[in-house]
XYZ file of C-alpha atoms in Angstrom:
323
model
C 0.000 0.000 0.000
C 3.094 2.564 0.767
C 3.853 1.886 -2.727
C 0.433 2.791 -4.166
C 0.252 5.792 -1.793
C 3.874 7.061 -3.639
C 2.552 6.346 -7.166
C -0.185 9.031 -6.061
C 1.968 11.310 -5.348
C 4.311 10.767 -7.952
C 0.744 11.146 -10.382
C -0.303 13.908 -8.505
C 2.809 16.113 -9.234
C 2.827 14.921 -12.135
C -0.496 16.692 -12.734
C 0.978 19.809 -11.297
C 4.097 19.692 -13.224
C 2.533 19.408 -16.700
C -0.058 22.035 -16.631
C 2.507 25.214 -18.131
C 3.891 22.836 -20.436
C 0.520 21.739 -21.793
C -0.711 25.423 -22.242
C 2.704 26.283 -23.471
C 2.553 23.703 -26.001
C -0.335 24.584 -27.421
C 0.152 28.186 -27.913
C 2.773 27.135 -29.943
C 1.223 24.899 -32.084
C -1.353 27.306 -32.867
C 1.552 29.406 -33.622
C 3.512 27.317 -35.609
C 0.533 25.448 -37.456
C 0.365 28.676 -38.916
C 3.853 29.168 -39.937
C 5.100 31.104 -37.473
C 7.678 29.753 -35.389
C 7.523 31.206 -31.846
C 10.827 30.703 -29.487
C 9.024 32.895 -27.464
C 6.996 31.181 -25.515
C 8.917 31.076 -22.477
C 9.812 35.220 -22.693
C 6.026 35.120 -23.064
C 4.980 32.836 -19.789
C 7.777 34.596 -17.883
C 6.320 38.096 -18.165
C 2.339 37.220 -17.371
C 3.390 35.074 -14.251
C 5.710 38.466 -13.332
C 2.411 40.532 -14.188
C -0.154 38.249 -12.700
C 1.715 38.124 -9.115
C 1.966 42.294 -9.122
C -1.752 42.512 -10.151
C -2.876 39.724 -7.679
C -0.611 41.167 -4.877
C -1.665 44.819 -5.411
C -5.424 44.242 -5.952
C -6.098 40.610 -4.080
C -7.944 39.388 -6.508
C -6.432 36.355 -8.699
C -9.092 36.987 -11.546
C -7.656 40.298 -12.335
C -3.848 38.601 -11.853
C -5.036 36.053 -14.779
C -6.178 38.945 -17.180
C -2.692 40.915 -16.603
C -0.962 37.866 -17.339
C -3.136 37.049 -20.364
C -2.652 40.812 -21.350
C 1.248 41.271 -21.209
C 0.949 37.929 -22.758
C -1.072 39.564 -25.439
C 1.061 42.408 -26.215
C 4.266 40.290 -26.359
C 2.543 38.368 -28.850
C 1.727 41.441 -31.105
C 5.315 42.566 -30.910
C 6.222 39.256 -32.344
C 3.737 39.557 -35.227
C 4.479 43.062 -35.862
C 8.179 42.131 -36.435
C 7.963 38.722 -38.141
C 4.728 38.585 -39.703
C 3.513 42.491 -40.482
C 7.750 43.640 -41.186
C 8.733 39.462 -42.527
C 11.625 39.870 -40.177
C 13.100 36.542 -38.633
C 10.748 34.674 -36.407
C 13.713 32.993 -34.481
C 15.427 36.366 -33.553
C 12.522 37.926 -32.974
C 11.454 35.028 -30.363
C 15.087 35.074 -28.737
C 15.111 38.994 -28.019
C 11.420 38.950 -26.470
C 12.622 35.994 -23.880
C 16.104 38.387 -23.256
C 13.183 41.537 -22.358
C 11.365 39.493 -20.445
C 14.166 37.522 -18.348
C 16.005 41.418 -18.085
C 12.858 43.094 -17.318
C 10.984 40.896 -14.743
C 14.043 41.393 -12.573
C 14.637 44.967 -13.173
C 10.983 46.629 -12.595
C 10.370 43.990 -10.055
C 13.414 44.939 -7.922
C 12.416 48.697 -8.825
C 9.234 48.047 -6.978
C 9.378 45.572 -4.681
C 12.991 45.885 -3.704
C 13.342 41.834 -2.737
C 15.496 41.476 -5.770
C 13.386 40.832 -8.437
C 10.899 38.866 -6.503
C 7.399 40.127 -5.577
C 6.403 39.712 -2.215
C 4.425 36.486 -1.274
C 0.479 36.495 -1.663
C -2.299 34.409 -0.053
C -5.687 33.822 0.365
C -8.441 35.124 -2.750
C -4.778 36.803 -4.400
C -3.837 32.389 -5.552
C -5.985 30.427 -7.413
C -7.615 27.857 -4.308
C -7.811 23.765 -4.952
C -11.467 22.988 -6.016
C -12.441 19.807 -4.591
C -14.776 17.694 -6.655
C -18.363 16.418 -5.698
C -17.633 13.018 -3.539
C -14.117 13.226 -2.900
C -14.284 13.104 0.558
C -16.772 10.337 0.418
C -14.347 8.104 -2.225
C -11.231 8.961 -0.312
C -11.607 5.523 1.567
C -12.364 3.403 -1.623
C -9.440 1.320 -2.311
C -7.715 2.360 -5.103
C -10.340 4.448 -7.438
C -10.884 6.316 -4.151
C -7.556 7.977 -3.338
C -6.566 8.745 -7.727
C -10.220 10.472 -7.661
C -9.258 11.946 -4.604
C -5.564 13.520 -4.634
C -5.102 13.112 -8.705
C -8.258 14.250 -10.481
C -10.102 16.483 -7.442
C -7.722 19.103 -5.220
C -6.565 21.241 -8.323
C -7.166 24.723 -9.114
C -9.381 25.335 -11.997
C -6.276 26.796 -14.085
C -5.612 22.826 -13.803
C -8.926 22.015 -15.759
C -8.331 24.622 -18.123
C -5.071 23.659 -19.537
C -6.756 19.984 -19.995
C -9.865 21.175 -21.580
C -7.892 23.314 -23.775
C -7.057 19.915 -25.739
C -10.030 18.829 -27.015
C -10.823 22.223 -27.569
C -7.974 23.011 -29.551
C -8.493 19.694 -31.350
C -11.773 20.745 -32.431
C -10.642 23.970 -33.559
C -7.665 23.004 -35.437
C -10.145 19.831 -36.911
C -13.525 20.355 -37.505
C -13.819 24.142 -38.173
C -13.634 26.685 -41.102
C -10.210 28.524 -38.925
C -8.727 25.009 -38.097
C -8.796 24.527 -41.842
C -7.393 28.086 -43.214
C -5.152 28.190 -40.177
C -3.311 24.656 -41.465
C -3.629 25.343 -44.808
C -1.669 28.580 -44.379
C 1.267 27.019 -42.550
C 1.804 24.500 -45.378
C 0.451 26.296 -48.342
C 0.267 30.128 -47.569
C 0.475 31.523 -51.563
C -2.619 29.128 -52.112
C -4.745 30.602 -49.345
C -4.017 34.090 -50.676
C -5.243 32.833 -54.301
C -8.326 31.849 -52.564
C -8.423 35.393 -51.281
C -8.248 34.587 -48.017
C -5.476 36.924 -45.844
C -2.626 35.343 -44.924
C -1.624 38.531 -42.413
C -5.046 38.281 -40.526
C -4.722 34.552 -39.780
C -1.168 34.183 -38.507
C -1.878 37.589 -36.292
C -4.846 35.513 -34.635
C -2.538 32.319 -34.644
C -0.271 34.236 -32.618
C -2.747 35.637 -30.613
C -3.823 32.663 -29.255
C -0.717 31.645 -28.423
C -0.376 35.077 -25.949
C -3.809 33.635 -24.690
C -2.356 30.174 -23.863
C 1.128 31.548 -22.670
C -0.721 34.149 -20.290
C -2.578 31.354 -18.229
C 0.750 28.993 -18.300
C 2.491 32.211 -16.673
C -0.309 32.634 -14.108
C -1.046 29.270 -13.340
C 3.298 29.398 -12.683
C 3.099 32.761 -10.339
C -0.370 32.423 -8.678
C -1.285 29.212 -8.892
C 1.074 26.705 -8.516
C 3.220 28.912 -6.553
C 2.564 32.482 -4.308
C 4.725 35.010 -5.986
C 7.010 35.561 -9.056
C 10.759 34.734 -8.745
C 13.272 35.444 -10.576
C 13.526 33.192 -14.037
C 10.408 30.892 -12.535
C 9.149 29.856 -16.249
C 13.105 27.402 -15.692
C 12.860 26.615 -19.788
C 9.566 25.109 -19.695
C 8.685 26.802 -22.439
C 11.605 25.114 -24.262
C 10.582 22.114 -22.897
C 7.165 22.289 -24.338
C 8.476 23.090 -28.102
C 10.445 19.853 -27.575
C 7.059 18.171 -26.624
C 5.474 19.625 -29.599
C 7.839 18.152 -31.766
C 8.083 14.788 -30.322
C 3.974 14.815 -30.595
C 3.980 16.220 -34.228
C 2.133 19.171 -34.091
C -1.333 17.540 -33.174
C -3.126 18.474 -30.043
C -3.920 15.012 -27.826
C -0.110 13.483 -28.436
C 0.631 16.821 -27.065
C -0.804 16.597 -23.710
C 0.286 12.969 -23.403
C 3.786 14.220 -24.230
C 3.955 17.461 -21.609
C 2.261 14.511 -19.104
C 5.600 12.397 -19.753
C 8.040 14.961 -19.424
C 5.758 16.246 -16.173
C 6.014 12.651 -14.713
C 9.799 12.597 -15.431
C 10.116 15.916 -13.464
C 8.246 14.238 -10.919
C 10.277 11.481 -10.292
C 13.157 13.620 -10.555
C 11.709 15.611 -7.561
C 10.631 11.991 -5.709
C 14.059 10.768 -6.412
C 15.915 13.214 -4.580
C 18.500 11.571 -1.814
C 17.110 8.081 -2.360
C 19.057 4.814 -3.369
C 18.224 2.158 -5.694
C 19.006 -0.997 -5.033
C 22.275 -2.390 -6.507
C 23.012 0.815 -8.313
C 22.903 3.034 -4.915
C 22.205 7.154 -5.033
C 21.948 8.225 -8.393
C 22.388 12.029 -9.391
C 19.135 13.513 -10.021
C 20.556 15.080 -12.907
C 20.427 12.465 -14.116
C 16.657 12.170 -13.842
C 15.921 15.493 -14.754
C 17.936 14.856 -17.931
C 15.199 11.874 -18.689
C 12.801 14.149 -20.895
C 15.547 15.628 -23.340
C 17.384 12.044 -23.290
C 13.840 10.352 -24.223
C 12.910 12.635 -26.627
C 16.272 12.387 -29.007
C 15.846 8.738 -28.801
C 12.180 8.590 -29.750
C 12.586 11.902 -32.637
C 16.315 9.558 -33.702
C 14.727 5.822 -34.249
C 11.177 5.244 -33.015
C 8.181 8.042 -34.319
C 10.071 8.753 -37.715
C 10.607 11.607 -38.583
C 8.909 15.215 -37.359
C 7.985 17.197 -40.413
C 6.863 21.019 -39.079
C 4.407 23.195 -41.990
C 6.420 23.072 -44.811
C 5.632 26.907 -44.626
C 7.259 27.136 -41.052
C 9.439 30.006 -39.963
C 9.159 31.612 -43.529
C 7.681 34.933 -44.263
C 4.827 35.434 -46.194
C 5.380 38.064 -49.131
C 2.891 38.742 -52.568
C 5.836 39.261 -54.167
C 7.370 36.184 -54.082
């Protein structure tokens, strides 16, 4: 039973651990299903968790945290566009220098204001997003096995938690079975032949990239106010690098995506779990060495076992009449 107890908490962290990646993920492949290639993501995440915490500390609300994250998140986003899509400069460059603004200016204004160096000050109560705890959890808890995963997996999150895994179906259904979904693939692979049709090119990759900023904003949140009580410095820790790796290894579609940011959650998780213990015959091993598990797993996988991972043949290449 000890055993089954750990595996909980190894799921449940797991859980916790994969909800920025998921969101993450899927802001870029919105992005990048649409030909723009967005480095980004993590400049992005960093400066609406930095946002969210000042909003949610200042006003003590975590609702109006989530819409300054969401909004910085925004306006990051429509930098990007301006200078890739609107001016056809390089997405790559342009998706480097945001994540150098945000990672300089998180620390700078937030040691300006708070003086804690470049941390805001911690927040509590209606300021975080609270667990929700779902209809007969208390009443399962004591059911062997179904009771304590229902319990301490699925119930006890915060509803940025059930967000980020609605978001997939969602996001398959959009990218799928609608009109957008269509002209919003067909212009990553094919962008001159959507034009033809008269359809602009401009106006979907701008929305493309503005859902990313939506996604990114509630990754950054859920990091600041959410799964932890204030912004510190560098919290996003390449996650959102993490989750263009998981977007590769689940080429571009929406459900291998979750089940990828899941694995490389889990990995984290026993990473965390495996801290200072010993296995038998083999003794303490590094946790490097776990924490190394995701980017190890994912050039073996890319390197022999999914073939290989084609991105929109229209991918990171600006979209000109001219040409």
């Amino acid at each position: 039973m000890e055993s089954f107890d750990m595996l909980i908490s190894i799921l449940g962290s797991t859980i916790r651990l994969s909800i920025p990646l998921i969101l993450a993920a899927l802001a870029g492949l919105y992005s990048e299903r649409a030909g723009v290639f967005d480095i980004g993501l993590e400049g992005k995440m960093l400066a609406a968790a930095f946002a969210a915490a000042c909003v949610a500390y200042l006003t003590g609300s975590a609702w109006l945290g989530l819409f300054s994250g969401i909004a910085i998140s925004l306006v990051f986003s429509l930098i990007h566009g301006f200078a890739s899509i609107t001016n056809r400069g390089n997405q790559i460059v342009s998706g480097v220098a945001l994540n150098f603004v945000a990672a300089g200016l998180t620390v700078v204004l937030g040691q300006a204001w708070f003086g804690q160096g470049g941390r805001t000050p911690q927040i509590s109560g209606d300021a975080r997003f609270s667990p929700i705890i779902l209809p007969g959890a208390d009443v399962m808890r004591d059911v062997p096995f179904v009771g304590p995963l229902y319990s301490n997996v699925i119930s006890g999150n915060n509803i940025l938690t059930y967000i980020a895994f609605l978001a997939v179906p969602i996001s398959w259904w959009v990218l799928y079975r609608t009109r957008f979904g269509l002209r919003l693939r067909a212009v990553g692979e094919n962008p001159g032949a959507v034009d033809t049709a008269g359809i602009s090119v401009t106006f979907l990759r701008y929305r493309a990239v503005l859902m990313a900023g939506l996604l990114c904003g509630i990754a950054g949140t859920y990091l600041a106010i959410a799964q932890s009580a204030a912004f510190i410095k560098d919290m996003s820790a390449g996650k959102g690098f993490i989750a263009l790796a998981a977007l590769i290894f689940a080429k571009w579609k929406p459900v291998p995506v979750m089940f990828a940011c899941l694995l490389f959650g889990f990995l984290d998780a026993l990473a965390n779990f495996m801290q200072g213990k010993e296995i038998p015959v083999i003794g303490e091993v590094p946790v490097q060495l776990f924490q190394a598990l995701p980017y190890i797993l994912t050039c073996i996988l890319l390197a022999g076992f999914i073939g290989s991972a084609n991105p929109p043949k229209a991918g990171g290449v600006a979209y000109s009449k001219e040409r």
